[in-house]
Short mmCIF file of C-alpha atoms and ligand atoms in Angstrom, two decimals:
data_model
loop_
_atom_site.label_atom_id
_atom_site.label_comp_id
_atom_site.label_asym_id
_atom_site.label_seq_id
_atom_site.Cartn_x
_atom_site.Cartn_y
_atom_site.Cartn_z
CA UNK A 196 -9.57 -10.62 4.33
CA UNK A 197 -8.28 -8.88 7.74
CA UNK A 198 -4.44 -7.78 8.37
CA UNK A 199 -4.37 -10.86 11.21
CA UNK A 200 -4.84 -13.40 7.92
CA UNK A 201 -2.16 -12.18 6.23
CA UNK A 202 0.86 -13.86 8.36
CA UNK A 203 2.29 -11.21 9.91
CA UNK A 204 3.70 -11.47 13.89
CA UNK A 205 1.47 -10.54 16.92
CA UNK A 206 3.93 -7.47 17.28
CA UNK A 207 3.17 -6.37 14.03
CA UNK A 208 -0.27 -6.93 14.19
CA UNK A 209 -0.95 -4.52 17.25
CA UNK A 210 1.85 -2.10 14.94
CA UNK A 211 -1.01 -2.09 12.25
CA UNK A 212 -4.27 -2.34 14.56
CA UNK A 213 -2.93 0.93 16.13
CA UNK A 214 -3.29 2.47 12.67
CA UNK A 215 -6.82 1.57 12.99
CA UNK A 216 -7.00 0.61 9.48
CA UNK A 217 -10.18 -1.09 8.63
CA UNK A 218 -8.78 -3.98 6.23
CA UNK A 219 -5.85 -4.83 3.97
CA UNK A 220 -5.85 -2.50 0.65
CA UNK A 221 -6.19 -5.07 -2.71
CA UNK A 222 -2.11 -5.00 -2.66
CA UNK A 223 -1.14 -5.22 0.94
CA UNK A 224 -3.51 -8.42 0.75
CA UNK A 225 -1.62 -10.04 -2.17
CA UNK A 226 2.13 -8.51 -1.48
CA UNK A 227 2.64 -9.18 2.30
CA UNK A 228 1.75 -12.92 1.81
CA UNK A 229 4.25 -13.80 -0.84
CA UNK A 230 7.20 -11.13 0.58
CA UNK A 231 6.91 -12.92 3.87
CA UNK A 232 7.18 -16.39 1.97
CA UNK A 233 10.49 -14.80 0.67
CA UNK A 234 9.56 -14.75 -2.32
CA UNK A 235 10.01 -11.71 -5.72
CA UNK A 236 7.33 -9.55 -5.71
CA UNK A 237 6.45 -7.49 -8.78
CA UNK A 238 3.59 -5.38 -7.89
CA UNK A 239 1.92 -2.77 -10.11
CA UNK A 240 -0.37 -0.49 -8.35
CA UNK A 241 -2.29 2.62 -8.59
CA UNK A 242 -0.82 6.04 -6.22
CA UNK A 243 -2.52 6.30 -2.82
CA UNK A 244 -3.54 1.86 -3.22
CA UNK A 245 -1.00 1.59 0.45
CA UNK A 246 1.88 -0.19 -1.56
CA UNK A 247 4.14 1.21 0.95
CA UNK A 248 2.60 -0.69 3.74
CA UNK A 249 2.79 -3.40 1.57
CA UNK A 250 6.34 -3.69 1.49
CA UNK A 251 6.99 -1.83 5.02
CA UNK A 252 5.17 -4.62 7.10
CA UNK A 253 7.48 -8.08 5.34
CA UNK A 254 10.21 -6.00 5.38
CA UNK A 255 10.02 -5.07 9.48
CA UNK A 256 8.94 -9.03 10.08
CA UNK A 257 12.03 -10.47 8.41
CA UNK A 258 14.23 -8.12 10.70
CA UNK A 259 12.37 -9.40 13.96
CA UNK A 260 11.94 -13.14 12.63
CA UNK A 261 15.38 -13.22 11.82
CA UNK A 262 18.49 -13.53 14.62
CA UNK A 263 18.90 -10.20 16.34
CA UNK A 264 22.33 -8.94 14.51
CA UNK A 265 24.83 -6.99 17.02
CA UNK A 266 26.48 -4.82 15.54
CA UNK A 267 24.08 -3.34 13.39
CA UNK A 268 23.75 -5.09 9.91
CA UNK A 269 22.43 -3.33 7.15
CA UNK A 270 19.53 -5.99 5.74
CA UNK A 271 16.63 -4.25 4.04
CA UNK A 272 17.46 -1.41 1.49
CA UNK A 273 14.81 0.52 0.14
CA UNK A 274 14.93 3.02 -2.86
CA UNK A 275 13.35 5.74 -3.61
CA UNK A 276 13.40 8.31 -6.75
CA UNK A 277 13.07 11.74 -4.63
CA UNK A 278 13.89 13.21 -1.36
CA UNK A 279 10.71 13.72 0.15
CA UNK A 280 9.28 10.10 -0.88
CA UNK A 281 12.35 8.80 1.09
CA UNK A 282 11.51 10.76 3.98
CA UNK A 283 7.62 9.99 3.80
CA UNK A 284 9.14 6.09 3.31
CA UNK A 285 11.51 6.39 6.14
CA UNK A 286 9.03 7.85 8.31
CA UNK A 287 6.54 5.32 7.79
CA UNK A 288 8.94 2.90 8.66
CA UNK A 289 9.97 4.51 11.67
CA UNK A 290 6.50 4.56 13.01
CA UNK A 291 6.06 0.64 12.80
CA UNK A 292 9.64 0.04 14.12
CA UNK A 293 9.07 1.98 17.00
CA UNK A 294 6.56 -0.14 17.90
CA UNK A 295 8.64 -3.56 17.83
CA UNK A 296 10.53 -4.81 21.41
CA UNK A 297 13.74 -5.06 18.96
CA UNK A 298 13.26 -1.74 17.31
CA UNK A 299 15.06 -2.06 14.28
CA UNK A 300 17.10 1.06 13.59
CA UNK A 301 16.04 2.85 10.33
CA UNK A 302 18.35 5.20 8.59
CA UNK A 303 16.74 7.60 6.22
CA UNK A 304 19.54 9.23 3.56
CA UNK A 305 19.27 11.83 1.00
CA UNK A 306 20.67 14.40 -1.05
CA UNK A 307 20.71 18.18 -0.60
CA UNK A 308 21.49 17.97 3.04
CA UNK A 309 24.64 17.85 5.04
CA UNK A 310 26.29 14.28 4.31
CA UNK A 311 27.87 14.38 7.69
CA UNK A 312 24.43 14.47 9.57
CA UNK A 313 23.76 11.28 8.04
CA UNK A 314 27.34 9.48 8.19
CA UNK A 315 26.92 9.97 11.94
CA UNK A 316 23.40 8.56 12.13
CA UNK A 317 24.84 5.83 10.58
CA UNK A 318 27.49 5.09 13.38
CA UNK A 319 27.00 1.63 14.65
CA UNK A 320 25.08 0.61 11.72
CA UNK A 321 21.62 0.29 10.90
CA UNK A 322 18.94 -1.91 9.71
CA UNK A 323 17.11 -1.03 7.18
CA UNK A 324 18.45 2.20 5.10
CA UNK A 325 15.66 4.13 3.24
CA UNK A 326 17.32 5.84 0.64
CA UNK A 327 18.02 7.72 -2.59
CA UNK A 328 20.37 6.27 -4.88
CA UNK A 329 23.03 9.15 -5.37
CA UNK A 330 23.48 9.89 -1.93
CA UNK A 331 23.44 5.96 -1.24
CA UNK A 332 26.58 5.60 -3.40
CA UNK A 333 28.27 9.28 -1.67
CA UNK A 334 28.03 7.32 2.29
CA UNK A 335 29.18 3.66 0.14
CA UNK A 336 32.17 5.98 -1.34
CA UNK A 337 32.81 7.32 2.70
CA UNK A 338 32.86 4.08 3.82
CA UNK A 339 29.54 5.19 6.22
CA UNK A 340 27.23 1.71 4.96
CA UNK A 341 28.17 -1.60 3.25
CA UNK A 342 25.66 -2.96 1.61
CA UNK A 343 27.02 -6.27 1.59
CA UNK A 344 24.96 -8.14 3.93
CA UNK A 345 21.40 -6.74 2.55
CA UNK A 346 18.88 -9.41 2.07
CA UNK A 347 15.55 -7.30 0.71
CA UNK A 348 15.93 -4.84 -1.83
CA UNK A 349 12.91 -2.82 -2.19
CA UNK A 350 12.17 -0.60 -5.25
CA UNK A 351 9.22 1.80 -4.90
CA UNK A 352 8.57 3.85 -7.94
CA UNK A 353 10.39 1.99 -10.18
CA UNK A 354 10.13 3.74 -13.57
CA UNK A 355 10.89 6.80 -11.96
CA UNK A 356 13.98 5.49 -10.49
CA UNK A 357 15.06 4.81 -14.13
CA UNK A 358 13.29 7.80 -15.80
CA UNK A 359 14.99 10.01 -13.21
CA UNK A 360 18.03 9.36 -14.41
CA UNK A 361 19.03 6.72 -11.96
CA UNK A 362 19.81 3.68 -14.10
CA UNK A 363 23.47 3.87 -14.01
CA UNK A 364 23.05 4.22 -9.89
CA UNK A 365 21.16 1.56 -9.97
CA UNK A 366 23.37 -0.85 -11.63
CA UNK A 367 25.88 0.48 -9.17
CA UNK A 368 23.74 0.10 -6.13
CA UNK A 369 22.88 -3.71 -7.64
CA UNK A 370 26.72 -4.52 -8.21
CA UNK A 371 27.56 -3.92 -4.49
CA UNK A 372 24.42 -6.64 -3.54
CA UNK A 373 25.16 -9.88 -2.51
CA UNK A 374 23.43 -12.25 -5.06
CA UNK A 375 21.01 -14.27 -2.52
CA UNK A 376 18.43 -11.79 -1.92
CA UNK A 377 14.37 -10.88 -2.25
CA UNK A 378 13.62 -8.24 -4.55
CA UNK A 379 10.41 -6.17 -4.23
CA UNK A 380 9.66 -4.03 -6.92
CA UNK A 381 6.83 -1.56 -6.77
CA UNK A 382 5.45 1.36 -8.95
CA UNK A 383 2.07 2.42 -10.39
CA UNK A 384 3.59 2.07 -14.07
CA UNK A 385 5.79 -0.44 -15.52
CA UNK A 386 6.98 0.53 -18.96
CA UNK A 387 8.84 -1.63 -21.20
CA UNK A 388 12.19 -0.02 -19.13
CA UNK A 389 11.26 -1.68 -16.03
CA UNK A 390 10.27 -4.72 -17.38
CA UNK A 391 13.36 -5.60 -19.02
CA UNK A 392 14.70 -4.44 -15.32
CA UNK A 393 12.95 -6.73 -13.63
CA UNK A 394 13.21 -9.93 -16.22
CA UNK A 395 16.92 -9.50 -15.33
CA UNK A 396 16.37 -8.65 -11.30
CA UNK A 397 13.85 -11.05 -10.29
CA UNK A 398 13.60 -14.82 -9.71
CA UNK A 399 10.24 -16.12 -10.18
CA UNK A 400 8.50 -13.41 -9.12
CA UNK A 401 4.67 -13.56 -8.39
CA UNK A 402 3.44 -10.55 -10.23
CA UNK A 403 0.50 -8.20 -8.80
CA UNK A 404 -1.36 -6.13 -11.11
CA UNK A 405 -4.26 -4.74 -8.92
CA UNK A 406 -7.06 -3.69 -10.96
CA UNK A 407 -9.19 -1.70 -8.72
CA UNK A 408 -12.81 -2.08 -9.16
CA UNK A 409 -14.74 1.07 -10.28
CA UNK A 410 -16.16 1.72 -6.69
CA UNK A 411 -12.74 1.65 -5.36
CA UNK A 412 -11.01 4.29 -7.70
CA UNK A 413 -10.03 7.41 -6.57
CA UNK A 414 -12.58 9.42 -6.18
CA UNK A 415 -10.84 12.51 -8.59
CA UNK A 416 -13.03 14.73 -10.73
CA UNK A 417 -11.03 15.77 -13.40
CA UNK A 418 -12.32 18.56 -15.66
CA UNK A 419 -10.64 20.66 -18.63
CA UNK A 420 -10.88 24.38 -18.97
CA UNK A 421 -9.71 26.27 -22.20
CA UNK A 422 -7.79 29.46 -21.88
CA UNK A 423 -5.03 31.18 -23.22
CA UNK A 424 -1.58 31.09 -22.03
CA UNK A 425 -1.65 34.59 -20.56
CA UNK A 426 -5.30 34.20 -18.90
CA UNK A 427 -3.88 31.21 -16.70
CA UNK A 428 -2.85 32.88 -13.34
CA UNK A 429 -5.78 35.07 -13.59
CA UNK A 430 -7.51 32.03 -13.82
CA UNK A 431 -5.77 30.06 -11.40
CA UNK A 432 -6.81 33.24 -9.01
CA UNK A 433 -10.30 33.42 -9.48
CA UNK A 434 -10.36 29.72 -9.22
CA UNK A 435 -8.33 29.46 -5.75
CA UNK A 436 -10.94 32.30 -4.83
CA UNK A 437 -14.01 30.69 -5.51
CA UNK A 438 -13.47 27.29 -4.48
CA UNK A 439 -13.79 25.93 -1.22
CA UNK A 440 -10.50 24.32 -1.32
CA UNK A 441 -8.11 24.07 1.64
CA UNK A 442 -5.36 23.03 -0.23
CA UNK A 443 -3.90 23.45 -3.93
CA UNK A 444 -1.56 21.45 -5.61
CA UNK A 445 -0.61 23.33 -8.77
CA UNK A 446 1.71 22.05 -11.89
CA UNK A 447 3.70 24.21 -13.85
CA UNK A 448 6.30 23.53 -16.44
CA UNK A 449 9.26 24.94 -15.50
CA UNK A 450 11.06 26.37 -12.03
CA UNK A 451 11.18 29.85 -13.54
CA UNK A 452 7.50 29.42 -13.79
CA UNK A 453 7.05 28.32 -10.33
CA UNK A 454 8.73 30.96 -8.80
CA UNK A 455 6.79 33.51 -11.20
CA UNK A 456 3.35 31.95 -10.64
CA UNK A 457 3.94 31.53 -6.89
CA UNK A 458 4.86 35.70 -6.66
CA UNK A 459 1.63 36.66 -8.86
CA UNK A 460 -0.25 34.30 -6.33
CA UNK A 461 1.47 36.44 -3.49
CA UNK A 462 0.31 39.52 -5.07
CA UNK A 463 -2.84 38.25 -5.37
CA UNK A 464 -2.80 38.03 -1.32
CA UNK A 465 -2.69 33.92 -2.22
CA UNK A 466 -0.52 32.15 -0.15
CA UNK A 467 1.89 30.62 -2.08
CA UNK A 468 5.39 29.11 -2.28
CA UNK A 469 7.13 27.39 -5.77
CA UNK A 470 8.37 23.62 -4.79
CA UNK A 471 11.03 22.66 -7.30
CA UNK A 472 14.58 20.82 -8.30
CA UNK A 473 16.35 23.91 -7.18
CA UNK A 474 15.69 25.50 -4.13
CA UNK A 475 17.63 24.08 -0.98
CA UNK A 476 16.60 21.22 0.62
CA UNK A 477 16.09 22.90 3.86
CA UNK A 478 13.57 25.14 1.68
CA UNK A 479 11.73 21.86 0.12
CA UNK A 480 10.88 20.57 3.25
CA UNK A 481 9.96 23.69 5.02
CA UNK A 482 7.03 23.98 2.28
CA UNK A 483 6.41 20.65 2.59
CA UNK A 484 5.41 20.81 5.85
CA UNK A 485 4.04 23.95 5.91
CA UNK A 486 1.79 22.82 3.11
CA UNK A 487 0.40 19.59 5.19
CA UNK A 488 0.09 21.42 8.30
CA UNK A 489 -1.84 23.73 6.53
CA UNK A 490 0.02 26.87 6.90
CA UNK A 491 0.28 26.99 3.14
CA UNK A 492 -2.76 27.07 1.07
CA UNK A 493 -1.01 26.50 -2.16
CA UNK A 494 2.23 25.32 -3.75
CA UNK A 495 3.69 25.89 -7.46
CA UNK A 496 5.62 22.72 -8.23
CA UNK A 497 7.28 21.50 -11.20
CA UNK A 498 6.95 17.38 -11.57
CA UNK A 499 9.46 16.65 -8.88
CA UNK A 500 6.23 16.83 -6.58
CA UNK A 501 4.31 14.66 -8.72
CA UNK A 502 5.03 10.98 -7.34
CA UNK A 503 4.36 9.32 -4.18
CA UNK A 504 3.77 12.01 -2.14
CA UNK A 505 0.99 11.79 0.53
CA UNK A 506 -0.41 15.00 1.34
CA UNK A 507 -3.46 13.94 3.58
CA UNK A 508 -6.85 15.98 2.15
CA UNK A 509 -5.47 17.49 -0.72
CA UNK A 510 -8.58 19.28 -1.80
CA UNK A 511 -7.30 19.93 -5.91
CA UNK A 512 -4.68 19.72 -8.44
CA UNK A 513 -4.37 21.68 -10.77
CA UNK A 514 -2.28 21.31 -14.46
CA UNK A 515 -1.53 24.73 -15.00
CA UNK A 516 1.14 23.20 -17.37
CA UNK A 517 -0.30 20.21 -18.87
CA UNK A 518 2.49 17.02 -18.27
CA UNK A 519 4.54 15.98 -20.91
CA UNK A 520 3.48 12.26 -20.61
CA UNK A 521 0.16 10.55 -20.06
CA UNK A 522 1.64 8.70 -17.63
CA UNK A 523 3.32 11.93 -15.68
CA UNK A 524 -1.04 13.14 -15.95
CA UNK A 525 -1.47 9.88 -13.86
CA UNK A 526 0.52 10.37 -11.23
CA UNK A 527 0.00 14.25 -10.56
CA UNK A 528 -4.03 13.95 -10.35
CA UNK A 529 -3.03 10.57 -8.27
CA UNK A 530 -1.68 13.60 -5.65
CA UNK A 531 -5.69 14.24 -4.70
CA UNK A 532 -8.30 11.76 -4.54
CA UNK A 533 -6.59 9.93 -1.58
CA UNK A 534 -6.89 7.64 1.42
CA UNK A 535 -10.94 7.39 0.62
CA UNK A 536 -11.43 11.48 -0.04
CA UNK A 537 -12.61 13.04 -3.29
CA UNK A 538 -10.78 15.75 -5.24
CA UNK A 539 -10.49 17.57 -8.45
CA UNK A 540 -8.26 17.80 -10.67
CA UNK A 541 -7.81 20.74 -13.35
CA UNK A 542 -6.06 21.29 -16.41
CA UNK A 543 -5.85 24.68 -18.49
CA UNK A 544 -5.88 23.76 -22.26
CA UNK A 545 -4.45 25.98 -24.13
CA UNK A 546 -4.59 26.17 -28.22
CA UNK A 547 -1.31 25.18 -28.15
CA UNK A 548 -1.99 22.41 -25.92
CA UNK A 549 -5.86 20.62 -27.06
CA UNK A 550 -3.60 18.09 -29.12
CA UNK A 551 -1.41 16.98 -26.39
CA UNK A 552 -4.27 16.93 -24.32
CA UNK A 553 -6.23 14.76 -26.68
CA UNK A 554 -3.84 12.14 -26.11
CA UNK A 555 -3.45 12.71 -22.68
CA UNK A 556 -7.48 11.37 -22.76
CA UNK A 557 -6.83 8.91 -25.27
CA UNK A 558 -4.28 7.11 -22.94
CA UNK A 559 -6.57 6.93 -20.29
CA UNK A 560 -9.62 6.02 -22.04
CA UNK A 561 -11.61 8.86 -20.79
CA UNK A 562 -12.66 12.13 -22.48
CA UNK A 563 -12.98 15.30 -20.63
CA UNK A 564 -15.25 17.71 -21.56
CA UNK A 565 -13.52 20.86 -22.74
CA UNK A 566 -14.92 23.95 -20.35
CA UNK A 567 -14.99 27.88 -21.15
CA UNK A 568 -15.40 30.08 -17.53
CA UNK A 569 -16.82 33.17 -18.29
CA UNK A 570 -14.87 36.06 -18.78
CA UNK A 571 -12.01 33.77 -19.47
CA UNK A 572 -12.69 32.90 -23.04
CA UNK A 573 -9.94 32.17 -25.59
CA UNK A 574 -9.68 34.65 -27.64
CA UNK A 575 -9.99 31.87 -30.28
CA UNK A 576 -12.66 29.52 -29.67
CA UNK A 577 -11.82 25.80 -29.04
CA UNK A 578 -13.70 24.78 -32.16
CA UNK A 579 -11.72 26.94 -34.34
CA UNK A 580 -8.11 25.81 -32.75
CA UNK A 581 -5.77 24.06 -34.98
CA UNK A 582 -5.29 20.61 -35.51
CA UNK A 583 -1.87 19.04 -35.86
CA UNK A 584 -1.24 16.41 -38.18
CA UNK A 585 -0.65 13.54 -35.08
CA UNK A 586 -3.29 14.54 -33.51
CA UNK A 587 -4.72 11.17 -31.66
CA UNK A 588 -8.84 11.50 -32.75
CA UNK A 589 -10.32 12.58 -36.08
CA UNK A 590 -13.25 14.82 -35.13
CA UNK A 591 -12.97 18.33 -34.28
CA UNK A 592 -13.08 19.28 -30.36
CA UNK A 593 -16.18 20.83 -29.32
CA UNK A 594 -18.30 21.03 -32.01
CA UNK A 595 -16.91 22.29 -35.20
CA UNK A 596 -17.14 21.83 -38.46
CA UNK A 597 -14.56 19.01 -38.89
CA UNK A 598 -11.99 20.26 -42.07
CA UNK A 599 -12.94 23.68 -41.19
CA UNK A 600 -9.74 25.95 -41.42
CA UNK A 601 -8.62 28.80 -39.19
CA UNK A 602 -9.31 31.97 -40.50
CA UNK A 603 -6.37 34.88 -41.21
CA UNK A 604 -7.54 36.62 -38.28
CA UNK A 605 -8.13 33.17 -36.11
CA UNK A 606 -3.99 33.03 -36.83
CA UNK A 607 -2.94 36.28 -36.02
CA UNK A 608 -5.38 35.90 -32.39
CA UNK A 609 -3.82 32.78 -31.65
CA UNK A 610 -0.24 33.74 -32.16
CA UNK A 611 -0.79 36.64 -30.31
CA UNK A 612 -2.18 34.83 -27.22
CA UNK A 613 0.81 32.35 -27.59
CA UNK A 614 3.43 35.08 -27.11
CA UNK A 615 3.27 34.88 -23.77
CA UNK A 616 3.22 31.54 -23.35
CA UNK A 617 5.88 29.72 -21.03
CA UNK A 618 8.42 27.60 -22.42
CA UNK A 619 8.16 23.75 -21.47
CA UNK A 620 11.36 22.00 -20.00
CA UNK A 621 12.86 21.45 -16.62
CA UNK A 622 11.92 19.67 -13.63
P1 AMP B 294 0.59 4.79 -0.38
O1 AMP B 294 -0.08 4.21 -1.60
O2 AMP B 294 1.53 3.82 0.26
O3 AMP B 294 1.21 6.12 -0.65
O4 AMP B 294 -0.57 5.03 0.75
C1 AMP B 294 -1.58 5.97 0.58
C2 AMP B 294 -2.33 6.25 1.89
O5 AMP B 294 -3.16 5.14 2.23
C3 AMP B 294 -1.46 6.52 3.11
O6 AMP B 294 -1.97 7.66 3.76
C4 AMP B 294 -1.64 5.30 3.99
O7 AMP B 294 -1.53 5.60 5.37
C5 AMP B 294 -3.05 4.87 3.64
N1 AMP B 294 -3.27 3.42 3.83
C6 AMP B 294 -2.36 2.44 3.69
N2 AMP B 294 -2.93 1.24 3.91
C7 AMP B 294 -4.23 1.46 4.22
C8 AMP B 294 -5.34 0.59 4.54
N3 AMP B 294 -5.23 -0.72 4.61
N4 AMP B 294 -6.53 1.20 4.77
C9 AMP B 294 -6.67 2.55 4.70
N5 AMP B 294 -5.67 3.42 4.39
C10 AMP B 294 -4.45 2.87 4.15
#
């Protein structure tokens, strides 16, 4: 099916024909449809599928199919869990708006930078507010937006939104709604948290659960090396080094970690900068776009950089860390892979680790075979590494004799690589 059989506006039409895209992705063909019709949406889809399109496009025709409103009313609201997914959102926007005779004004707001900036942006209203939900509430408090005329409330990464945190925002955010409105609710994972969100949100909702057919996946390689906790950066090095990658997304636990990593990298003549909850916002960006405009070869970031962001030819991820949830393991590797591109995506098993990442496979239905590099060896070999007692699969890793037990000296090698070993935590 082509974009000009979806029901979109001849304006809108030459907004998306300029993209040159060849066709509607799975979900843009089965969400713009029903959100024009008015109706719920419920859409589950995987990273990098174009869901943002997919709510961008009904969003932009109900402004310009709808009476021109003077002053500015604020109509379409659209949340986001992070900073930089609301500016990568509001930018997005932007570009199709721009486009349109009536150019609706777009407002992008969120935390971490000057309030005032955006109360004055604000000034003689706006249409369509991109937003995170804290800082949403801060300009509601300042009497900057009302969002008492909004007829489309978008949600894009749902479970994030509530995972984050955000829940109590949210029902905030929902309370100042008028009742009558479309809800479109959007996110590559829909635990039981945002389905009891959306049975109470959503009125008859046509659901979308795109199941992308094999040839269609992202094209991610995703391979598994053992090490020990205090080979990793060396590691990480010699991997950066050998590869021919032009950009390297890399996971660590922690924001001490980040920082650490990233100076060992620098060291290491690596260019490198950490990306996490605490540096300024004016810092977050700046490696941001340093890292697309490829200025920055590679960037230490804790899981605030794991969702939604679109970092065109991301060459490889890497887990230095593994994720805490199968689902977190999703949406990191989801970071590569994109817009039709292959990429790889790395994790560093530790001994510590193998169980976690047992069930990290499990989840996904996929095994990944356990590699050694030369030269970085565990001290312990993978077949002799413990087993915990909730471990997901029965059989030993690579090869062992299943029931066999870890010697004395096995023990005392393991602990010893484990000393070093980061502690898990933060975002
Ligand atoms: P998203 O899932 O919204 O983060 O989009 C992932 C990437 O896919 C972005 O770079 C979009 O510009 C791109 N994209 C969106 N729709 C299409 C389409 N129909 N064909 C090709 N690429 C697309």
């Amino acid at each position: 099916m082509a974009f000009s059989s979806l029901g979109l506006s001849p304006a809108l039409l030459a907004a998306v024909n300029a993209r040159a895209f060849a066709l509607p992705s799975p979900i843009q063909t089965l969400a713009i449809p029903a959100a024009l019709l008015g109706r719920d949406v419920i859409a589950c889809a995987q990273t990098g599928s174009g869901k943002t399109i997919a709510y961008v496009l009904p969003v932009l025709q109900q402004l310009v199919l709808s009476a021109p409103a003077q002053p500015r009313r604020l109509r379409a609201l659209i949340l986001v869990p992070t900073r930089e997914l609301a500016a990568q959102v509001g930018e997005e926007v932007r570009g199709f708006a721009v486009q349109l005779e009536l150019c609706p004004k777009v407002v992008t707001v969120f935390g971490g930078v000057s309030i005032n900036v955006q109360m004055m942006e604000l000034r003689g209203g706006a249409d369509i507010v991109v937003a995170t939900p804290g800082r949403l509430l801060d300009l509601v408090d300042h009497n900057a937006l009302s969002l008492s005329e909004v007829t489309t409330l978008v949600l894009d990464e749902a479970d994030r939104l509530i995972d984050l945190g955000f829940a109590e925002e949210l029902g905030r955010v929902l309370a100042l709604l008028p009742s009558q409105r479309q809800h479109l609710l959007f996110s590559a994972t829909f635990p039981p948290s945002v389905q009891a969100l959306a049975a109470r949100l959503l009125r008859d909702p046509v659901r979308i659960d795109v199941v992308p057919p094999p040839e269609a996946l992202p094209d991610i390689e995703q391979r598994a090396i053992a090490v020990d906790p205090d080979r990793r950066t060396q590691l990480l090095c010699r991997l950066i080094q050998e590869n021919p990658w032009s950009r390297v997304l890399v996971f660590v636990a922690t924001k001490h970690a980040s920082e650490k990593v990233a100076g060992k990298l620098r060291k290491a003549r690596i260019d490198a900068e950490p990306f996490h909850g605490e540096l300024s916002q004016g810092k977050r960006t700046q490696v941001l776009a340093d890292f697309k405009a490829s200025r920055l070869k590679v960037v230490l970031a804790t899981d605030v950089a794991a969702r939604g962001l679109d970092i065109a030819e991301l060459s490889a991820v890497v887990n230095y860390d593994l994720p805490r949830s199968p689902v977190d393991y999703t949406h990191r590797i989801g970071r590569t892979g994109r817009a039709g591109l292959s990429g790889v995506a790395i994790s560093f098993v530790t001994p510590e680790g193998a169980s976690h990442f047992r069930l990290i496979e499990k989840r996904q239905h996929r095994r990944v075979p356990l590699e050694l590099v030369a030269g970085f060896e565990p001290v312990v070999p993978p077949e002799h590494w413990a087993r915990r007692a909730d471990d997901p699969e029965d059989g030993p890793r690579t090869g062992g004799v299943k029931g066999r037990r870890m010697s004395k000296k096995d023990k005392l090698r393991l602990a010893a690589g484990q000393a070093t070993s980061p502690p898990g935590g933060d975002l």
